[in-house]
Tab-separated table of C-alpha atoms in Angstrom:
chain	number	residue	atom	x	y	z
A	1253	MET	CA	-10.740	19.072	-122.907
A	1254	LYS	CA	-12.773	20.151	-119.887
A	1255	ALA	CA	-16.531	19.709	-120.022
A	1256	ASP	CA	-18.921	22.634	-119.516
A	1257	ILE	CA	-21.504	20.751	-117.454
A	1258	GLU	CA	-25.145	21.715	-116.954
A	1259	THR	CA	-26.634	19.643	-114.140
A	1260	LEU	CA	-30.256	18.788	-114.931
A	1261	ALA	CA	-31.006	16.598	-111.896
A	1262	THR	CA	-29.364	15.324	-108.712
A	1263	GLY	CA	-30.155	12.757	-106.008
A	1264	LEU	CA	-30.510	9.847	-108.436
A	1265	GLY	CA	-29.915	6.207	-107.497
A	1266	HIS	CA	-27.555	4.679	-110.069
A	1267	PRO	CA	-28.982	6.330	-113.243
A	1268	GLU	CA	-28.059	4.523	-116.448
A	1269	GLY	CA	-28.769	4.004	-120.127
A	1270	PRO	CA	-30.452	7.278	-121.200
A	1271	ASP	CA	-32.442	7.911	-124.367
A	1272	ILE	CA	-34.610	10.691	-125.792
A	1273	LEU	CA	-38.389	10.224	-126.023
A	1274	PRO	CA	-40.414	11.568	-128.970
A	1275	ASP	CA	-41.663	14.494	-126.842
A	1276	GLY	CA	-38.088	15.510	-125.971
A	1277	ARG	CA	-37.997	14.081	-122.451
A	1278	ILE	CA	-34.888	12.220	-121.336
A	1279	VAL	CA	-35.694	8.689	-120.189
A	1280	MET	CA	-33.319	6.536	-118.138
A	1281	VAL	CA	-33.210	3.692	-115.653
A	1282	GLU	CA	-32.676	4.229	-111.926
A	1283	THR	CA	-31.265	0.908	-110.765
A	1284	PHE	CA	-31.534	1.457	-107.011
A	1285	THR	CA	-35.280	2.215	-107.171
A	1286	SER	CA	-36.044	-0.427	-109.840
A	1287	ARG	CA	-37.711	2.280	-111.923
A	1288	ILE	CA	-37.660	3.865	-115.316
A	1289	ILE	CA	-37.682	7.628	-114.827
A	1290	ALA	CA	-37.823	10.627	-117.130
A	1291	TRP	CA	-36.735	14.270	-116.997
A	1292	SER	CA	-38.169	17.381	-118.629
A	1293	PRO	CA	-37.566	21.107	-118.002
A	1294	THR	CA	-41.116	21.556	-116.716
A	1295	ARG	CA	-41.580	18.375	-114.676
A	1296	GLY	CA	-38.040	17.593	-113.583
A	1297	ILE	CA	-37.540	13.936	-112.613
A	1298	HIS	CA	-40.758	11.894	-112.696
A	1299	ASP	CA	-41.821	8.254	-112.933
A	1300	TYR	CA	-42.186	6.478	-116.262
A	1301	ALA	CA	-42.572	2.849	-115.124
A	1302	ASN	CA	-41.702	0.483	-112.272
A	1303	CYS	CA	-39.972	-2.583	-113.685
A	1304	GLY	CA	-38.705	-4.193	-110.458
A	1305	GLY	CA	-35.319	-5.837	-110.135
A	1306	GLY	CA	-32.239	-4.047	-111.396
A	1307	PRO	CA	-32.712	-2.199	-114.692
A	1308	ASN	CA	-29.365	-1.458	-116.355
A	1309	ALA	CA	-30.215	0.532	-119.494
A	1310	CYS	CA	-33.130	1.446	-121.749
A	1311	ARG	CA	-33.742	2.211	-125.398
A	1312	LEU	CA	-36.771	3.647	-127.166
A	1313	GLY	CA	-38.329	1.308	-129.733
A	1314	SER	CA	-40.122	2.142	-132.962
A	1315	ASP	CA	-43.395	0.998	-131.349
A	1316	GLY	CA	-43.218	3.714	-128.686
A	1317	ALA	CA	-42.220	1.313	-125.903
A	1318	VAL	CA	-39.007	1.576	-123.904
A	1319	TYR	CA	-36.904	-1.599	-123.966
A	1320	ILE	CA	-34.976	-2.442	-120.805
A	1321	THR	CA	-32.024	-4.655	-119.908
A	1322	GLN	CA	-33.034	-6.235	-116.590
A	1323	ASN	CA	-30.233	-7.864	-114.568
A	1324	GLY	CA	-32.659	-9.448	-112.122
A	1325	GLY	CA	-31.936	-7.186	-109.169
A	1326	THR	CA	-28.208	-7.117	-108.425
A	1327	ALA	CA	-25.374	-4.578	-108.603
A	1328	GLY	CA	-22.281	-5.517	-106.621
A	1329	THR	CA	-23.490	-6.263	-103.090
A	1330	TRP	CA	-26.777	-4.425	-103.695
A	1331	ARG	CA	-30.012	-6.406	-104.029
A	1332	ALA	CA	-33.375	-5.063	-105.148
A	1333	LYS	CA	-36.273	-4.986	-102.712
A	1334	VAL	CA	-38.382	-6.736	-105.351
A	1335	MET	CA	-36.282	-9.133	-107.417
A	1336	SER	CA	-36.992	-9.916	-111.042
A	1337	VAL	CA	-35.440	-12.346	-113.522
A	1338	PRO	CA	-32.557	-11.563	-115.886
A	1339	SER	CA	-34.395	-10.553	-119.037
A	1340	ILE	CA	-35.298	-7.991	-121.646
A	1341	GLN	CA	-38.353	-6.005	-120.598
A	1342	LYS	CA	-40.646	-3.620	-122.382
A	1343	ALA	CA	-42.312	-0.603	-120.722
A	1344	TRP	CA	-45.221	1.221	-122.335
A	1345	PRO	CA	-46.030	4.936	-121.893
A	1346	ASP	CA	-48.957	3.996	-119.611
A	1347	GLY	CA	-46.460	2.462	-117.151
A	1348	SER	CA	-47.212	-1.195	-117.889
A	1349	VAL	CA	-44.179	-3.505	-118.085
A	1350	GLU	CA	-43.780	-6.940	-119.628
A	1351	ILE	CA	-40.933	-9.449	-119.883
A	1352	ILE	CA	-40.311	-10.361	-123.517
A	1353	VAL	CA	-37.080	-12.423	-123.398
A	1354	GLU	CA	-35.684	-14.621	-120.603
A	1355	GLN	CA	-33.618	-17.028	-122.666
A	1356	ILE	CA	-32.236	-17.189	-126.185
A	1357	ASP	CA	-31.333	-20.255	-128.183
A	1358	GLY	CA	-31.343	-22.393	-125.037
A	1359	TYR	CA	-29.242	-19.942	-122.993
A	1360	LYS	CA	-30.735	-18.440	-119.851
A	1361	LEU	CA	-29.788	-14.778	-119.596
A	1362	GLN	CA	-27.252	-13.938	-116.876
A	1363	ALA	CA	-27.513	-10.175	-116.234
A	1364	PRO	CA	-28.336	-8.129	-119.364
A	1365	ASN	CA	-26.478	-4.829	-119.274
A	1366	ASP	CA	-26.742	-2.525	-122.313
A	1367	LEU	CA	-28.705	-2.635	-125.549
A	1368	SER	CA	-28.929	-1.148	-129.024
A	1369	PHE	CA	-31.200	-1.621	-131.998
A	1370	GLY	CA	-29.364	-2.252	-135.254
A	1371	PRO	CA	-30.149	-1.159	-138.839
A	1372	ASP	CA	-31.590	-4.651	-139.408
A	1373	GLY	CA	-34.255	-4.053	-136.717
A	1374	ARG	CA	-32.722	-6.553	-134.315
A	1375	LEU	CA	-32.063	-5.739	-130.671
A	1376	TYR	CA	-28.455	-6.339	-129.654
A	1377	PHE	CA	-27.439	-6.570	-126.006
A	1378	THR	CA	-24.560	-7.498	-123.718
A	1379	ASP	CA	-25.031	-10.204	-121.100
A	1380	PRO	CA	-22.158	-10.417	-118.605
A	1381	ALA	CA	-22.121	-12.373	-115.381
A	1382	ASP	CA	-21.819	-10.586	-112.015
A	1383	TYR	CA	-19.059	-7.966	-111.958
A	1384	ASP	CA	-16.142	-9.542	-110.089
A	1385	PRO	CA	-12.620	-8.745	-111.362
A	1386	GLU	CA	-11.220	-11.469	-109.054
A	1387	ASP	CA	-13.500	-14.204	-110.426
A	1388	ARG	CA	-14.333	-13.325	-113.993
A	1389	GLY	CA	-17.262	-15.024	-115.633
A	1390	LEU	CA	-18.279	-15.713	-119.211
A	1391	GLY	CA	-19.582	-12.726	-121.188
A	1392	ARG	CA	-22.055	-13.025	-124.026
A	1393	ILE	CA	-23.441	-10.912	-126.867
A	1394	PHE	CA	-26.976	-11.672	-128.084
A	1395	ALA	CA	-29.324	-10.493	-130.816
A	1396	VAL	CA	-33.129	-10.633	-130.656
A	1397	ASN	CA	-35.182	-10.723	-133.857
A	1398	PRO	CA	-38.414	-8.718	-134.249
A	1399	ASP	CA	-40.423	-11.939	-133.707
A	1400	GLY	CA	-38.767	-12.580	-130.337
A	1401	THR	CA	-36.429	-15.342	-131.458
A	1402	GLY	CA	-32.710	-14.732	-131.269
A	1403	GLU	CA	-29.177	-16.043	-131.316
A	1404	LEU	CA	-25.938	-16.009	-129.379
A	1405	LEU	CA	-23.486	-13.935	-131.415
A	1406	ASP	CA	-20.338	-14.313	-129.340
A	1407	GLU	CA	-19.135	-15.817	-126.070
A	1408	ILE	CA	-16.050	-14.323	-124.429
A	1409	PRO	CA	-14.264	-15.986	-121.487
A	1410	ALA	CA	-13.323	-13.827	-118.474
A	1411	ALA	CA	-14.954	-10.720	-119.952
A	1412	PHE	CA	-17.523	-8.172	-118.816
A	1413	PRO	CA	-19.199	-6.898	-122.003
A	1414	ASN	CA	-20.866	-3.655	-120.975
A	1415	GLY	CA	-21.830	-0.824	-123.357
A	1416	ILE	CA	-22.932	-1.717	-126.879
A	1417	VAL	CA	-23.860	0.287	-129.975
A	1418	ALA	CA	-24.752	-0.516	-133.592
A	1419	GLU	CA	-22.831	1.126	-136.432
A	1420	ALA	CA	-24.399	2.254	-139.703
A	1421	GLY	CA	-22.945	-0.665	-141.655
A	1422	GLY	CA	-24.508	-3.276	-139.393
A	1423	THR	CA	-21.470	-4.015	-137.250
A	1424	ILE	CA	-21.646	-3.903	-133.456
A	1425	VAL	CA	-19.161	-2.218	-131.121
A	1426	TRP	CA	-18.968	-3.178	-127.447
A	1427	VAL	CA	-16.633	-2.470	-124.529
A	1428	ASP	CA	-15.132	-4.777	-121.908
A	1429	SER	CA	-15.078	-3.306	-118.391
A	1430	TYR	CA	-12.465	-5.767	-117.091
A	1431	GLU	CA	-9.619	-5.008	-119.509
A	1432	GLY	CA	-10.700	-1.661	-121.018
A	1433	GLY	CA	-10.875	-3.047	-124.532
A	1434	VAL	CA	-13.115	-1.832	-127.374
A	1435	TYR	CA	-14.348	-4.548	-129.741
A	1436	ARG	CA	-16.103	-4.728	-133.087
A	1437	LEU	CA	-18.338	-7.639	-133.975
A	1438	ARG	CA	-19.135	-8.183	-137.652
A	1439	PRO	CA	-22.130	-10.235	-138.827
A	1440	GLY	CA	-21.219	-13.916	-138.712
A	1441	GLY	CA	-17.818	-13.212	-137.165
A	1442	LYS	CA	-16.110	-13.062	-133.804
A	1443	SER	CA	-15.318	-9.964	-131.773
A	1444	GLU	CA	-12.102	-8.193	-132.799
A	1445	LYS	CA	-10.298	-5.721	-130.555
A	1446	ILE	CA	-9.964	-2.280	-132.137
A	1447	ALA	CA	-8.702	-0.195	-129.219
A	1448	GLN	CA	-7.302	-0.288	-125.700
A	1449	LEU	CA	-8.377	2.584	-123.457
A	1450	PRO	CA	-5.828	4.328	-121.223
A	1451	GLU	CA	-4.902	2.698	-117.928
A	1452	GLY	CA	-7.489	3.418	-115.243
A	1453	HIS	CA	-10.233	4.166	-117.772
A	1454	VAL	CA	-12.857	1.476	-117.181
A	1455	PRO	CA	-15.501	1.774	-119.938
A	1456	ASP	CA	-19.238	1.598	-119.348
A	1457	GLY	CA	-21.508	3.046	-122.075
A	1458	LEU	CA	-20.893	4.493	-125.525
A	1459	LYS	CA	-22.509	6.226	-128.503
A	1460	ILE	CA	-21.465	7.232	-132.035
A	1461	ASP	CA	-21.347	10.748	-133.516
A	1462	VAL	CA	-22.130	11.730	-137.116
A	1463	ASN	CA	-18.454	11.343	-138.000
A	1464	GLU	CA	-18.652	7.721	-136.800
A	1465	ASN	CA	-16.375	8.438	-133.827
A	1466	LEU	CA	-17.045	6.564	-130.573
A	1467	TRP	CA	-17.770	8.441	-127.323
A	1468	ILE	CA	-17.101	6.089	-124.406
A	1469	THR	CA	-18.000	6.917	-120.802
A	1470	THR	CA	-15.309	5.705	-118.409
A	1471	TYR	CA	-16.616	5.418	-114.881
A	1472	THR	CA	-13.203	5.208	-113.213
A	1473	GLY	CA	-11.628	7.688	-115.617
A	1474	GLY	CA	-13.921	10.606	-114.804
A	1475	GLY	CA	-14.829	11.442	-118.365
A	1476	VAL	CA	-15.426	10.340	-121.936
A	1477	ASP	CA	-12.808	8.820	-124.242
A	1478	ILE	CA	-13.295	9.732	-127.912
A	1479	ILE	CA	-11.831	7.426	-130.551
A	1480	LYS	CA	-12.038	7.029	-134.318
A	1481	PRO	CA	-13.755	4.009	-135.915
A	1482	ASP	CA	-10.361	2.354	-136.400
A	1483	GLY	CA	-9.525	2.800	-132.703
A	1484	THR	CA	-7.210	5.807	-133.057
A	1485	TYR	CA	-7.407	7.956	-129.939
A	1486	ILE	CA	-8.802	11.480	-130.473
A	1487	ASP	CA	-9.443	13.196	-127.137
A	1488	PHE	CA	-10.686	12.920	-123.563
A	1489	LEU	CA	-13.665	14.914	-122.298
A	1490	LYS	CA	-13.028	15.463	-118.597
A	1491	THR	CA	-16.198	15.529	-116.506
A	1492	GLY	CA	-15.233	14.309	-113.058
A	1493	GLY	CA	-17.663	12.130	-111.149
A	1494	VAL	CA	-18.480	8.634	-112.349
A	1495	PRO	CA	-20.058	8.861	-115.834
A	1496	LEU	CA	-21.992	5.686	-116.617
A	1497	ASN	CA	-23.681	6.074	-119.996
A	1498	CYS	CA	-24.637	8.714	-122.540
A	1499	VAL	CA	-26.810	9.732	-125.476
A	1500	PHE	CA	-26.636	12.624	-127.928
A	1501	GLU	CA	-29.297	15.345	-127.855
A	1502	GLY	CA	-28.637	17.631	-130.800
A	1503	GLU	CA	-25.078	18.901	-130.299
A	1504	ASN	CA	-25.228	18.081	-126.596
A	1505	LEU	CA	-24.126	14.928	-124.833
A	1506	ILE	CA	-26.467	13.727	-122.087
A	1507	ILE	CA	-24.632	11.754	-119.383
A	1508	THR	CA	-25.943	9.721	-116.467
A	1509	ASP	CA	-23.439	9.978	-113.603
A	1510	PHE	CA	-23.188	7.811	-110.470
A	1511	GLY	CA	-21.943	10.686	-108.294
A	1512	ASP	CA	-18.678	11.482	-106.541
A	1513	ILE	CA	-18.309	7.928	-105.235
A	1514	ASP	CA	-17.146	4.800	-106.990
A	1515	THR	CA	-18.403	1.956	-104.827
A	1516	ILE	CA	-21.766	0.269	-105.258
A	1517	SER	CA	-22.993	-0.902	-101.869
A	1518	VAL	CA	-26.078	-2.059	-100.021
A	1519	ALA	CA	-26.478	1.551	-98.820
A	1520	GLU	CA	-28.079	2.531	-102.157
A	1521	PRO	CA	-26.328	5.911	-102.445
A	1522	MET	CA	-28.684	8.408	-104.117
A	1523	GLU	CA	-25.923	10.699	-105.350
A	1524	GLY	CA	-26.354	10.285	-109.094
A	1525	ARG	CA	-26.715	13.176	-111.517
A	1526	LEU	CA	-28.059	13.873	-114.974
A	1527	TRP	CA	-25.763	16.097	-117.026
A	1528	ARG	CA	-26.013	17.990	-120.318
A	1529	ILE	CA	-22.732	18.958	-121.989
A	1530	PRO	CA	-22.374	20.964	-125.236
A	1531	VAL	CA	-19.888	19.115	-127.447
A	1532	GLY	CA	-20.379	20.806	-130.835
A	1533	VAL	CA	-21.114	17.600	-132.731
A	1534	ARG	CA	-24.319	15.702	-133.359
A	1535	GLY	CA	-24.806	12.048	-132.669
A	1536	MET	CA	-25.467	9.461	-135.334
A	1537	GLU	CA	-29.202	8.873	-135.401
A	1538	LEU	CA	-30.028	5.841	-133.296
A	1539	PHE	CA	-31.704	2.880	-134.935
A	1540	ARG	CA	-35.168	1.898	-133.721
A	1541	GLY	CA	-36.937	-1.418	-133.784
A	1542	ALA	CA	-39.625	-3.426	-132.032
A	1543	ILE	CA	-39.931	-6.920	-130.578
A	1544	ALA	CA	-43.316	-8.612	-130.726
């Protein structure tokens, strides 16, 4: 199906990982400016916080803070003007930012990518190495407890775990950008492949609707793959561009898009867009949590 796209903002520098704030604003990261930004109908795009480095995604916590996956300041050949350390950060509404996790269970974080609170209050996130299909590193999935401690849940050779989302039953679903696989991780288990996306559809972010179906943005596929919980393919929402991540807003899907280019370079192309697309289905309510 073809998307009916409403463009809310343009000229964005690698926008990613959107969420909805309590006042209805859309919050997201802008990797190329090392900022957290927000959008509203009255204010348009405006600053929320400057976190330095290379923020990859953000998620609203139950404490009112926005939690951020910080890769340290890299994206392909791009490097941030002010580098940070690979970590989980926390940005408050007053613009203050703090690093809350740099290592877990003896593992230094590599380049945290996407994150999701689970029904147990823990923060789950993907931690791939640098994106290099010719020299694939070791991908990891971590969980952080409310007290700041955590554990390594899974370690996957030659994988790039990217988008991640928590299901209602406490399982985690994540996508691998190298092979286009969709995986489910059960508590205490190992990741199991549940679906293979079509050739040329490289997955990035994903969310779940009220019917428990997965909506997966594919940045080389130009749209969103929709699959059932068991991996059965349902449909493809064609958007064009390079959709990176998404979040439901009522019966709309909010998408952060890289633009009409597909190469991340040192040029910092500011061609990203923020889209709103009516899809006729509501998203599953996202879980919220807080890390001390």
